[in-house]
Amino acid sequence: MPHLLIVDDEQDMVDLVTMYMENAGCTVSSALNGDEAERKLKESQPDLILLDLMMPGRDGFAVCESIRSYSDVPIIFLTARGEEWDKVRAFSIGGDDYIVKPFSPGEMTARIQAVLRRFGKTDEKRETIHYQSLSIDVHSRTVRVDGTPIQLTMKEFDLLVLLAKKRGRIFSREELLETVWGTEYSGGTRTVDTHIKTLRMKLKNEGASIETVWGIGYKFVDGAV
C-alpha cells in the first residue's frame, strides 16, 4: 500500500486530499511545514510527497531543494500558484509533477498513481479489484466483464472504483459528488444519479451491482439485484 506524505498548512486541504487518496488505496500522513515534513520523511520513508508552495517558514521550493540534497523520493507540487515560471522552477529543482488548485480528484489520483508507477512504488496486490465476472484494473483504468472491456468515462470509472473498494458501505449522493467531482463543482446531485444509471447499463449487473439505498444514496453489492 503506497504511503503518501502531504505537506500543507491548510488542514481542510490535508483532510480533503487524505480522503481522496485513502479511497484510492493509499495510506496518508501529513505535515504542516517543511521542518515537520523532513522529520517525517526521515522517520517513515514515504513513497511520495505532495508539497504545497506557500507555507509558513520555508516555502515549498526551499523544502524541495533541501530534500533533494539527500533523497530522491517523488515530489508532486500541489499549489494554487499556476504561473509558468513557478512550474519551470519546480521541475528544475527536482519536482516530478505539478498540480494546480483547484484540482479534479480523478486527475489528481491518476497523476499520483502515474508517478508512483514510474518509480515502482505501487502495491501490485491492490491494483486489480475482482468481483465474480467483474475486473477493475485501478492503475490502467480499465474495466472488464467476463474478459470483455467495458468503456467508461473518467467520472464513471472513479465512481465505480470508490464504490467497489468500499463494498457494502452506503455513500450519500453528496459524498459521492464531493469525492469524485470535488468541492469546486457547482452542479447538483442529479449528475450522480445520471452517472450511476449509465454505469448500471454498461455493467448490466454482471457479477456486481450498484444498489440504491432509498433516501440516502448508493452502495456496491455482489450479484444482481
Short mmCIF file of C-alpha atoms in Angstrom, two decimals:
data_model
loop_
_atom_site.label_atom_id
_atom_site.label_comp_id
_atom_site.label_asym_id
_atom_site.label_seq_id
_atom_site.Cartn_x
_atom_site.Cartn_y
_atom_site.Cartn_z
CA MET A 1 0.00 0.00 0.00
CA PRO A 2 1.68 3.29 -1.09
CA HIS A 3 2.37 5.77 1.70
CA LEU A 4 1.91 9.47 0.88
CA LEU A 5 3.10 12.47 2.89
CA ILE A 6 1.00 15.63 2.42
CA VAL A 7 2.79 18.87 3.29
CA ASP A 8 0.30 21.74 3.56
CA ASP A 9 -0.53 24.24 6.30
CA GLU A 10 -4.26 24.25 5.42
CA GLN A 11 -5.91 21.48 7.42
CA ASP A 12 -9.04 21.47 5.22
CA MET A 13 -6.87 20.72 2.17
CA VAL A 14 -4.99 17.99 4.06
CA ASP A 15 -8.30 16.38 5.09
CA LEU A 16 -9.69 16.56 1.54
CA VAL A 17 -6.62 15.05 -0.13
CA THR A 18 -6.40 12.40 2.60
CA MET A 19 -9.98 11.33 1.87
CA TYR A 20 -9.32 11.10 -1.88
CA MET A 21 -6.10 9.11 -1.53
CA GLU A 22 -7.35 6.74 1.17
CA ASN A 23 -10.26 5.94 -1.14
CA ALA A 24 -7.63 5.20 -3.81
CA GLY A 25 -5.96 2.66 -1.52
CA CYS A 26 -3.10 4.73 -0.08
CA THR A 27 -2.03 5.39 3.49
CA VAL A 28 -1.55 9.06 4.26
CA SER A 29 0.36 11.14 6.81
CA SER A 30 0.72 14.91 6.92
CA ALA A 31 2.96 17.78 7.93
CA LEU A 32 2.11 21.46 8.34
CA ASN A 33 5.52 22.88 7.42
CA GLY A 34 8.87 22.00 5.89
CA ASP A 35 10.68 21.14 9.12
CA GLU A 36 7.97 18.69 10.17
CA ALA A 37 7.91 17.25 6.63
CA GLU A 38 11.63 16.48 6.61
CA ARG A 39 11.45 14.93 10.05
CA LYS A 40 8.61 12.64 8.96
CA LEU A 41 10.39 11.84 5.69
CA LYS A 42 13.41 10.55 7.60
CA GLU A 43 11.28 8.67 10.14
CA SER A 44 8.73 6.95 7.90
CA GLN A 45 10.23 6.98 4.37
CA PRO A 46 7.00 7.77 2.41
CA ASP A 47 6.66 6.66 -1.20
CA LEU A 48 5.64 10.13 -2.44
CA ILE A 49 5.36 13.69 -1.13
CA LEU A 50 2.57 16.14 -2.03
CA LEU A 51 4.14 19.54 -1.37
CA ASP A 52 2.43 22.93 -1.11
CA LEU A 53 4.38 26.03 -2.14
CA MET A 54 3.04 28.67 0.23
CA MET A 55 3.71 27.68 3.84
CA PRO A 56 4.95 29.43 6.98
CA GLY A 57 8.74 29.44 7.28
CA ARG A 58 10.42 27.84 4.29
CA ASP A 59 8.34 27.71 1.11
CA GLY A 60 7.87 24.57 -0.96
CA PHE A 61 10.77 25.39 -3.27
CA ALA A 62 13.20 25.58 -0.35
CA VAL A 63 11.83 22.36 1.15
CA CYS A 64 12.16 20.54 -2.18
CA GLU A 65 15.75 21.70 -2.66
CA SER A 66 16.63 20.55 0.85
CA ILE A 67 15.03 17.12 0.34
CA ARG A 68 16.77 16.67 -2.99
CA SER A 69 20.15 17.03 -1.27
CA TYR A 70 19.66 13.62 0.37
CA SER A 71 16.57 11.88 -1.09
CA ASP A 72 15.09 11.01 -4.48
CA VAL A 73 11.56 10.44 -3.10
CA PRO A 74 8.98 11.52 -5.74
CA ILE A 75 7.66 15.04 -5.10
CA ILE A 76 4.46 16.48 -6.59
CA PHE A 77 3.78 20.15 -6.02
CA LEU A 78 0.13 20.81 -5.11
CA THR A 79 -0.44 24.56 -5.11
CA ALA A 80 -2.71 27.45 -6.06
CA ARG A 81 0.15 29.11 -7.94
CA GLY A 82 -0.24 28.27 -11.63
CA GLU A 83 2.25 30.66 -13.24
CA GLU A 84 4.58 29.15 -15.83
CA TRP A 85 7.69 30.36 -14.00
CA ASP A 86 6.66 28.54 -10.84
CA LYS A 87 6.16 25.32 -12.80
CA VAL A 88 9.51 25.66 -14.57
CA ARG A 89 11.30 26.27 -11.28
CA ALA A 90 9.51 23.33 -9.60
CA PHE A 91 10.69 20.90 -12.28
CA SER A 92 14.18 22.39 -12.44
CA ILE A 93 14.82 21.74 -8.72
CA GLY A 94 13.61 18.15 -8.82
CA GLY A 95 9.80 18.16 -8.73
CA ASP A 96 8.18 15.23 -10.52
CA ASP A 97 4.79 16.80 -11.27
CA TYR A 98 2.85 20.00 -10.61
CA ILE A 99 -0.89 20.13 -9.83
CA VAL A 100 -2.70 23.46 -9.58
CA LYS A 101 -5.55 24.02 -7.11
CA PRO A 102 -8.50 23.71 -7.50
CA PHE A 103 -8.00 20.25 -8.98
CA SER A 104 -10.12 17.38 -10.21
CA PRO A 105 -9.99 14.47 -7.73
CA GLY A 106 -9.83 11.96 -10.58
CA GLU A 107 -6.99 13.75 -12.33
CA MET A 108 -5.04 14.18 -9.09
CA THR A 109 -5.38 10.49 -8.24
CA ALA A 110 -4.39 9.41 -11.75
CA ARG A 111 -1.31 11.65 -11.79
CA ILE A 112 -0.18 10.48 -8.35
CA GLN A 113 -0.58 6.87 -9.44
CA ALA A 114 1.35 7.60 -12.65
CA VAL A 115 4.31 8.98 -10.66
CA LEU A 116 4.16 6.04 -8.24
CA ARG A 117 4.25 3.60 -11.17
CA ARG A 118 7.18 5.43 -12.73
CA PHE A 119 9.15 4.99 -9.53
CA GLY A 120 7.99 1.41 -8.91
CA LYS A 121 6.15 2.42 -5.73
CA THR A 122 2.76 0.85 -6.45
CA ASP A 123 1.39 -2.07 -4.48
CA GLU A 124 0.74 -4.72 -7.11
CA LYS A 125 -1.60 -6.64 -4.81
CA ARG A 126 -4.06 -3.72 -4.79
CA GLU A 127 -4.02 -2.83 -8.46
CA THR A 128 -6.95 -5.02 -9.51
CA ILE A 129 -10.39 -5.38 -7.92
CA HIS A 130 -12.24 -8.62 -8.69
CA TYR A 131 -15.90 -9.38 -8.04
CA GLN A 132 -17.12 -12.51 -9.82
CA SER A 133 -17.10 -11.65 -13.56
CA LEU A 134 -16.15 -8.01 -12.95
CA SER A 135 -12.48 -6.96 -13.05
CA ILE A 136 -11.26 -3.40 -12.38
CA ASP A 137 -7.63 -2.51 -13.04
CA VAL A 138 -7.25 0.65 -10.98
CA HIS A 139 -3.94 1.86 -12.38
CA SER A 140 -4.60 1.24 -16.08
CA ARG A 141 -8.19 2.46 -15.53
CA THR A 142 -9.73 -0.46 -17.40
CA VAL A 143 -12.85 -2.48 -16.60
CA ARG A 144 -13.75 -5.93 -17.93
CA VAL A 145 -16.80 -8.15 -17.56
CA ASP A 146 -16.09 -11.80 -18.38
CA GLY A 147 -12.91 -10.58 -20.06
CA THR A 148 -14.72 -8.12 -22.33
CA PRO A 149 -13.59 -4.47 -21.99
CA ILE A 150 -16.24 -2.00 -20.81
CA GLN A 151 -15.75 1.60 -21.90
CA LEU A 152 -16.31 4.05 -19.04
CA THR A 153 -15.86 7.80 -18.80
CA MET A 154 -13.41 9.16 -16.23
CA LYS A 155 -16.17 10.02 -13.75
CA GLU A 156 -17.93 6.67 -14.24
CA PHE A 157 -14.66 4.86 -13.55
CA ASP A 158 -13.92 6.95 -10.45
CA LEU A 159 -17.43 6.30 -9.11
CA LEU A 160 -17.11 2.56 -9.70
CA VAL A 161 -13.71 2.31 -8.01
CA LEU A 162 -14.85 4.32 -4.99
CA LEU A 163 -17.94 2.15 -4.50
CA ALA A 164 -16.18 -1.15 -5.25
CA LYS A 165 -13.32 -0.54 -2.82
CA LYS A 166 -15.82 0.13 -0.05
CA ARG A 167 -18.18 -2.74 -0.90
CA GLY A 168 -21.33 -2.64 1.22
CA ARG A 169 -20.76 0.89 2.51
CA ILE A 170 -23.55 3.36 1.78
CA PHE A 171 -22.42 6.62 0.17
CA SER A 172 -24.72 9.62 0.10
CA ARG A 173 -25.10 11.49 -3.18
CA GLU A 174 -23.41 14.49 -1.59
CA GLU A 175 -20.42 12.39 -0.51
CA LEU A 176 -20.04 10.87 -3.98
CA LEU A 177 -20.30 14.30 -5.58
CA GLU A 178 -17.64 15.81 -3.30
CA THR A 179 -15.23 12.89 -3.63
CA VAL A 180 -15.46 12.31 -7.39
CA TRP A 181 -16.25 15.80 -8.71
CA GLY A 182 -14.57 17.86 -5.99
CA THR A 183 -15.67 20.71 -3.78
CA GLU A 184 -15.41 23.23 -6.63
CA TYR A 185 -18.12 21.51 -8.67
CA SER A 186 -21.24 23.69 -8.76
CA GLY A 187 -23.73 21.21 -10.25
CA GLY A 188 -26.34 19.35 -8.27
CA THR A 189 -26.52 15.76 -7.10
CA ARG A 190 -28.63 14.73 -10.10
CA THR A 191 -25.40 14.27 -12.01
CA VAL A 192 -24.56 11.42 -9.60
CA ASP A 193 -27.86 9.71 -10.39
CA THR A 194 -27.24 10.10 -14.12
CA HIS A 195 -23.75 8.58 -13.92
CA ILE A 196 -24.97 5.70 -11.73
CA LYS A 197 -27.74 4.95 -14.24
CA THR A 198 -25.22 4.84 -17.09
CA LEU A 199 -22.84 2.67 -15.06
CA ARG A 200 -25.61 0.14 -14.39
CA MET A 201 -26.47 -0.04 -18.08
CA LYS A 202 -22.83 -0.63 -19.05
CA LEU A 203 -22.18 -3.25 -16.35
CA LYS A 204 -25.56 -4.95 -16.90
CA ASN A 205 -25.47 -6.26 -13.31
CA GLU A 206 -22.87 -8.83 -14.33
CA GLY A 207 -21.17 -10.12 -11.19
CA ALA A 208 -21.82 -6.97 -9.19
CA SER A 209 -24.36 -4.21 -8.86
CA ILE A 210 -24.76 -0.66 -7.59
CA GLU A 211 -27.78 -0.72 -5.31
CA THR A 212 -29.95 2.28 -4.46
CA VAL A 213 -30.50 2.90 -0.75
CA TRP A 214 -33.66 4.95 -0.87
CA GLY A 215 -33.43 8.34 0.77
CA ILE A 216 -29.67 8.01 1.32
CA GLY A 217 -27.58 7.12 -1.73
CA TYR A 218 -25.84 4.08 -3.21
CA LYS A 219 -23.75 1.05 -2.30
CA PHE A 220 -21.83 -1.64 -4.18
CA VAL A 221 -23.01 -5.23 -3.69
CA ASP A 222 -22.20 -8.67 -5.12
CA GLY A 223 -24.55 -10.16 -7.67
CA ALA A 224 -27.57 -8.79 -9.46
CA VAL A 225 -30.39 -7.11 -7.54
#
